[in-house]
């Protein structure tokens, strides 16, 4: 598959999708509390998308059943919302969602601490993962490479003693959720695909407090850390412009 370059008009459309994703995520963030189930979060998001008239990007994608992925604690990504999964004080939950508006996708994720009793080491995992995403985004400009982006993410994570998940990567995005190229959260500077003006990519570091290895549970979706350590995930949809990175999901 080839990389699909977007016109400024198409990027404007993707900005709208990105804004709606942001709005949904902020609403869900406010609904995160001890005692809420991950299905409660799903319902908040689904109702908001319906109200706005945005089509959920995840529901039905390869048979995925929900509009959100909600991944708690040692769950890395693709946790399925459930009434049985009730959040507790001190948990962390990754909320990942996407929408389609006028044919164009937006995709973003945040990880949120539940309540006020979050352990300092857990807070550090969240802060470092967000910082690693920001560091990757700072590399984005025409002529930079995906290796520059991945290396920037990886350096921030590993300097703090955490590890980068290899089995899942970011991706091109546009009129499909997943387009070329793949966007790893690791790499070597100067290597890999060169970024060009008009590319739009989702950068989404998944960072484990312990070892990088993950496994997928028998539900066929939920990825967890093999060592049971906590995992965090942040994602933005980012356009490559002559001026550098434009974050479409903020
Ligand atoms: N942000 C994730 C991704 O880009 C979420 C996809 S979940 C799925 O892969 F359900 F849609 F597969
Ligand atoms: Co994504």
Short mmCIF file of C-alpha atoms and ligand atoms in Angstrom, two decimals:
data_model
loop_
_atom_site.label_atom_id
_atom_site.label_comp_id
_atom_site.label_asym_id
_atom_site.label_seq_id
_atom_site.Cartn_x
_atom_site.Cartn_y
_atom_site.Cartn_z
CA UNK A 1 0.00 0.00 0.00
CA UNK A 2 1.20 3.50 -0.77
CA UNK A 3 1.27 6.57 1.44
CA UNK A 4 -1.66 8.88 0.67
CA UNK A 5 -0.80 12.59 0.66
CA UNK A 6 -3.58 14.93 1.81
CA UNK A 7 -4.43 18.36 0.39
CA UNK A 8 -4.81 21.32 2.77
CA UNK A 9 -8.59 20.98 2.28
CA UNK A 10 -8.48 17.35 3.34
CA UNK A 11 -6.38 18.26 6.36
CA UNK A 12 -9.03 20.84 7.30
CA UNK A 13 -11.63 18.06 7.24
CA UNK A 14 -9.40 15.91 9.41
CA UNK A 15 -9.07 18.81 11.84
CA UNK A 16 -12.85 18.64 12.34
CA UNK A 17 -12.71 14.89 13.02
CA UNK A 18 -9.79 15.48 15.37
CA UNK A 19 -11.67 18.18 17.29
CA UNK A 20 -14.62 15.86 17.82
CA UNK A 21 -12.32 13.08 19.05
CA UNK A 22 -10.81 15.56 21.53
CA UNK A 23 -14.27 16.66 22.71
CA UNK A 24 -15.33 13.05 23.28
CA UNK A 25 -12.12 12.22 25.14
CA UNK A 26 -12.44 15.24 27.44
CA UNK A 27 -16.03 14.28 28.25
CA UNK A 28 -15.00 10.72 29.02
CA UNK A 29 -12.10 11.98 31.15
CA UNK A 30 -14.65 13.82 33.32
CA UNK A 31 -16.64 10.59 33.71
CA UNK A 32 -13.63 8.64 35.01
CA UNK A 33 -14.11 8.01 38.72
CA UNK A 34 -13.95 5.18 41.24
CA UNK A 35 -17.15 3.13 40.91
CA UNK A 36 -17.69 3.89 37.21
CA UNK A 37 -17.49 0.90 34.89
CA UNK A 38 -15.68 1.02 31.60
CA UNK A 39 -19.08 0.44 29.96
CA UNK A 40 -20.27 3.69 31.61
CA UNK A 41 -17.40 5.45 29.78
CA UNK A 42 -18.40 3.75 26.50
CA UNK A 43 -21.98 4.97 26.94
CA UNK A 44 -20.85 8.57 27.54
CA UNK A 45 -18.76 8.48 24.37
CA UNK A 46 -21.39 6.77 22.21
CA UNK A 47 -24.07 9.28 23.27
CA UNK A 48 -21.79 12.24 22.48
CA UNK A 49 -20.90 10.88 19.03
CA UNK A 50 -24.58 10.35 18.30
CA UNK A 51 -25.40 13.90 19.43
CA UNK A 52 -22.70 15.36 17.16
CA UNK A 53 -23.51 13.07 14.25
CA UNK A 54 -20.03 11.56 14.16
CA UNK A 55 -19.63 7.94 13.12
CA UNK A 56 -17.55 5.83 15.51
CA UNK A 57 -14.37 4.65 13.82
CA UNK A 58 -13.70 1.59 15.98
CA UNK A 59 -17.14 -0.06 16.24
CA UNK A 60 -17.29 -2.77 13.59
CA UNK A 61 -13.61 -2.36 12.67
CA UNK A 62 -12.48 -5.98 12.22
CA UNK A 63 -15.47 -6.89 14.39
CA UNK A 64 -14.52 -4.67 17.34
CA UNK A 65 -17.72 -4.20 19.40
CA UNK A 66 -17.41 -0.69 20.92
CA UNK A 67 -16.71 2.99 20.19
CA UNK A 68 -13.94 3.13 22.83
CA UNK A 69 -11.02 0.99 23.84
CA UNK A 70 -10.67 1.12 27.64
CA UNK A 71 -7.47 -0.49 28.90
CA UNK A 72 -7.04 -0.65 32.69
CA UNK A 73 -3.70 -0.98 34.55
CA UNK A 74 -1.71 -3.87 32.97
CA UNK A 75 -3.92 -3.75 29.89
CA UNK A 76 -1.90 -2.10 27.12
CA UNK A 77 -4.48 -1.42 24.39
CA UNK A 78 -7.77 -2.68 22.94
CA UNK A 79 -9.51 -3.38 26.26
CA UNK A 80 -13.24 -3.87 25.62
CA UNK A 81 -15.63 -1.79 27.76
CA UNK A 82 -17.60 -3.92 30.21
CA UNK A 83 -20.13 -3.41 33.02
CA UNK A 84 -18.05 -5.85 35.08
CA UNK A 85 -14.89 -3.75 34.90
CA UNK A 86 -15.41 -1.21 37.66
CA UNK A 87 -12.69 1.39 38.15
CA UNK A 88 -11.07 1.71 41.57
CA UNK A 89 -9.13 4.49 43.24
CA UNK A 90 -5.50 4.32 42.09
CA UNK A 91 -6.21 2.54 38.79
CA UNK A 92 -5.12 3.98 35.46
CA UNK A 93 -7.28 3.70 32.35
CA UNK A 94 -6.31 4.32 28.75
CA UNK A 95 -9.17 5.68 26.68
CA UNK A 96 -8.70 5.39 22.92
CA UNK A 97 -11.27 6.51 20.39
CA UNK A 98 -11.80 7.56 16.79
CA UNK A 99 -14.53 9.07 14.63
CA UNK A 100 -15.33 9.48 10.96
CA UNK A 101 -16.80 12.78 9.75
CA UNK A 102 -17.40 13.47 6.08
CA UNK A 103 -15.29 10.41 5.28
CA UNK A 104 -12.21 11.45 7.27
CA UNK A 105 -10.88 9.83 10.43
CA UNK A 106 -9.49 11.18 13.68
CA UNK A 107 -7.83 8.96 16.31
CA UNK A 108 -6.51 9.84 19.77
CA UNK A 109 -5.91 8.31 23.19
CA UNK A 110 -5.20 9.47 26.73
CA UNK A 111 -4.41 7.63 29.95
CA UNK A 112 -6.08 8.89 33.09
CA UNK A 113 -5.54 8.13 36.80
CA UNK A 114 -8.65 7.23 38.79
CA UNK A 115 -9.16 9.23 41.98
CA UNK A 116 -6.41 11.00 43.91
CA UNK A 117 -4.50 8.05 45.37
CA UNK A 118 -2.28 7.49 42.32
CA UNK A 119 1.18 6.24 43.31
CA UNK A 120 4.09 8.59 42.40
CA UNK A 121 5.63 5.88 40.19
CA UNK A 122 2.30 5.48 38.36
CA UNK A 123 2.01 9.22 37.82
CA UNK A 124 5.56 9.18 36.45
CA UNK A 125 4.57 6.49 33.93
CA UNK A 126 1.72 8.71 32.70
CA UNK A 127 3.90 11.83 32.55
CA UNK A 128 6.74 10.06 30.72
CA UNK A 129 4.42 8.46 28.18
CA UNK A 130 2.81 11.81 27.39
CA UNK A 131 6.24 13.45 27.19
CA UNK A 132 7.46 10.73 24.82
CA UNK A 133 4.54 11.45 22.47
CA UNK A 134 5.32 15.17 22.59
CA UNK A 135 8.97 14.45 21.88
CA UNK A 136 8.03 12.34 18.85
CA UNK A 137 5.72 15.07 17.56
CA UNK A 138 8.52 17.65 17.85
CA UNK A 139 10.49 15.67 15.25
CA UNK A 140 7.69 15.89 12.67
CA UNK A 141 8.53 18.06 9.67
CA UNK A 142 9.09 17.49 5.94
CA UNK A 143 12.40 15.68 5.43
CA UNK A 144 12.55 14.12 8.92
CA UNK A 145 12.27 10.33 9.04
CA UNK A 146 10.08 7.93 10.96
CA UNK A 147 13.29 6.75 12.60
CA UNK A 148 13.74 10.28 14.01
CA UNK A 149 10.22 10.13 15.46
CA UNK A 150 10.61 6.64 16.91
CA UNK A 151 14.04 7.34 18.34
CA UNK A 152 12.77 10.50 20.06
CA UNK A 153 9.91 8.55 21.70
CA UNK A 154 12.15 5.66 22.69
CA UNK A 155 14.85 7.88 24.22
CA UNK A 156 12.41 9.62 26.56
CA UNK A 157 10.89 6.30 27.67
CA UNK A 158 14.11 4.37 28.19
CA UNK A 159 15.87 7.25 29.98
CA UNK A 160 13.20 6.79 32.68
CA UNK A 161 13.69 3.01 32.89
CA UNK A 162 10.38 2.20 31.17
CA UNK A 163 9.95 0.19 27.96
CA UNK A 164 8.36 0.71 24.56
CA UNK A 165 5.87 -1.87 23.23
CA UNK A 166 6.97 -3.25 19.82
CA UNK A 167 3.96 -5.34 18.74
CA UNK A 168 1.71 -2.33 18.16
CA UNK A 169 2.63 0.82 16.27
CA UNK A 170 1.12 4.08 15.03
CA UNK A 171 -0.11 4.49 11.49
CA UNK A 172 -1.03 6.71 8.59
CA UNK A 173 -4.65 7.90 8.75
CA UNK A 174 -7.08 9.59 6.36
CA UNK A 175 -10.12 8.06 4.68
CA UNK A 176 -9.17 4.85 6.50
CA UNK A 177 -8.27 4.31 10.14
CA UNK A 178 -5.04 2.59 9.21
CA UNK A 179 -3.06 3.71 6.18
CA UNK A 180 0.61 3.39 5.38
CA UNK A 181 3.12 3.98 6.80
CA UNK A 182 3.45 2.13 10.09
CA UNK A 183 4.81 4.47 12.78
CA UNK A 184 6.96 2.59 15.33
CA UNK A 185 7.68 4.10 18.73
CA UNK A 186 11.31 3.03 18.46
CA UNK A 187 13.98 3.40 15.80
CA UNK A 188 17.19 5.00 14.70
CA UNK A 189 17.63 8.58 13.67
CA UNK A 190 17.94 9.08 9.93
CA UNK A 191 16.36 5.71 9.11
CA UNK A 192 12.97 4.73 7.77
CA UNK A 193 10.39 6.54 5.67
CA UNK A 194 10.93 10.24 5.02
CA UNK A 195 8.05 12.50 6.07
CA UNK A 196 6.52 14.65 3.35
CA UNK A 197 4.19 17.62 3.44
CA UNK A 198 0.58 16.36 3.40
CA UNK A 199 1.20 13.12 5.26
CA UNK A 200 -1.05 12.54 8.27
CA UNK A 201 0.05 10.05 10.93
CA UNK A 202 -1.23 8.81 14.27
CA UNK A 203 1.65 8.59 16.75
CA UNK A 204 0.72 6.40 19.72
CA UNK A 205 3.38 5.28 22.19
CA UNK A 206 2.44 2.37 24.47
CA UNK A 207 4.80 2.32 27.43
CA UNK A 208 5.21 -0.42 30.03
CA UNK A 209 6.56 0.14 33.53
CA UNK A 210 8.31 -3.24 33.27
CA UNK A 211 9.27 -5.46 30.35
CA UNK A 212 8.10 -4.56 26.81
CA UNK A 213 6.46 -7.92 26.07
CA UNK A 214 2.70 -8.12 25.62
CA UNK A 215 0.15 -10.86 24.99
CA UNK A 216 -3.41 -10.83 23.68
CA UNK A 217 -6.10 -12.35 25.94
CA UNK A 218 -8.57 -15.03 24.80
CA UNK A 219 -11.18 -12.34 23.92
CA UNK A 220 -8.98 -11.79 20.85
CA UNK A 221 -8.52 -8.08 21.60
CA UNK A 222 -7.22 -7.11 25.03
CA UNK A 223 -3.42 -6.77 25.01
CA UNK A 224 -1.78 -7.02 28.45
CA UNK A 225 1.79 -6.81 29.69
CA UNK A 226 3.28 -10.26 30.07
CA UNK A 227 4.88 -9.36 33.41
CA UNK A 228 1.71 -7.74 34.79
CA UNK A 229 3.33 -4.30 34.99
CA UNK A 230 1.30 -1.14 34.37
CA UNK A 231 1.05 0.28 30.86
CA UNK A 232 0.13 3.73 29.54
CA UNK A 233 -0.88 4.97 26.08
CA UNK A 234 -1.22 8.43 24.52
CA UNK A 235 -2.03 9.18 20.87
CA UNK A 236 -2.45 12.17 18.59
CA UNK A 237 -3.32 12.48 14.91
CA UNK A 238 -0.66 14.76 13.40
CA UNK A 239 -0.37 16.42 9.98
CA UNK A 240 3.00 17.09 8.36
CA UNK A 241 2.99 20.66 7.01
CA UNK A 242 5.64 23.04 5.67
CA UNK A 243 5.55 24.71 9.10
CA UNK A 244 6.08 21.38 10.90
CA UNK A 245 3.66 19.24 12.91
CA UNK A 246 0.03 20.27 13.27
CA UNK A 247 -1.77 18.27 15.96
CA UNK A 248 -5.28 17.66 14.63
CA UNK A 249 -6.62 16.09 17.84
CA UNK A 250 -6.06 18.97 20.22
N1 LIG B 1 -5.91 3.65 18.15
C1 LIG B 1 -6.00 2.25 17.88
C2 LIG B 1 -5.40 1.92 16.55
O1 LIG B 1 -5.09 2.80 15.82
C3 LIG B 1 -7.34 1.71 18.07
C4 LIG B 1 -7.91 0.74 17.14
S1 LIG B 1 -9.02 -0.21 17.98
C5 LIG B 1 -10.00 -0.98 16.89
O2 LIG B 1 -5.16 0.78 16.23
F1 LIG B 1 -10.93 -1.48 17.55
F2 LIG B 1 -10.49 -0.15 16.06
F3 LIG B 1 -9.30 -1.89 16.25
CO1 LIG B 2 -4.41 4.70 16.32
#
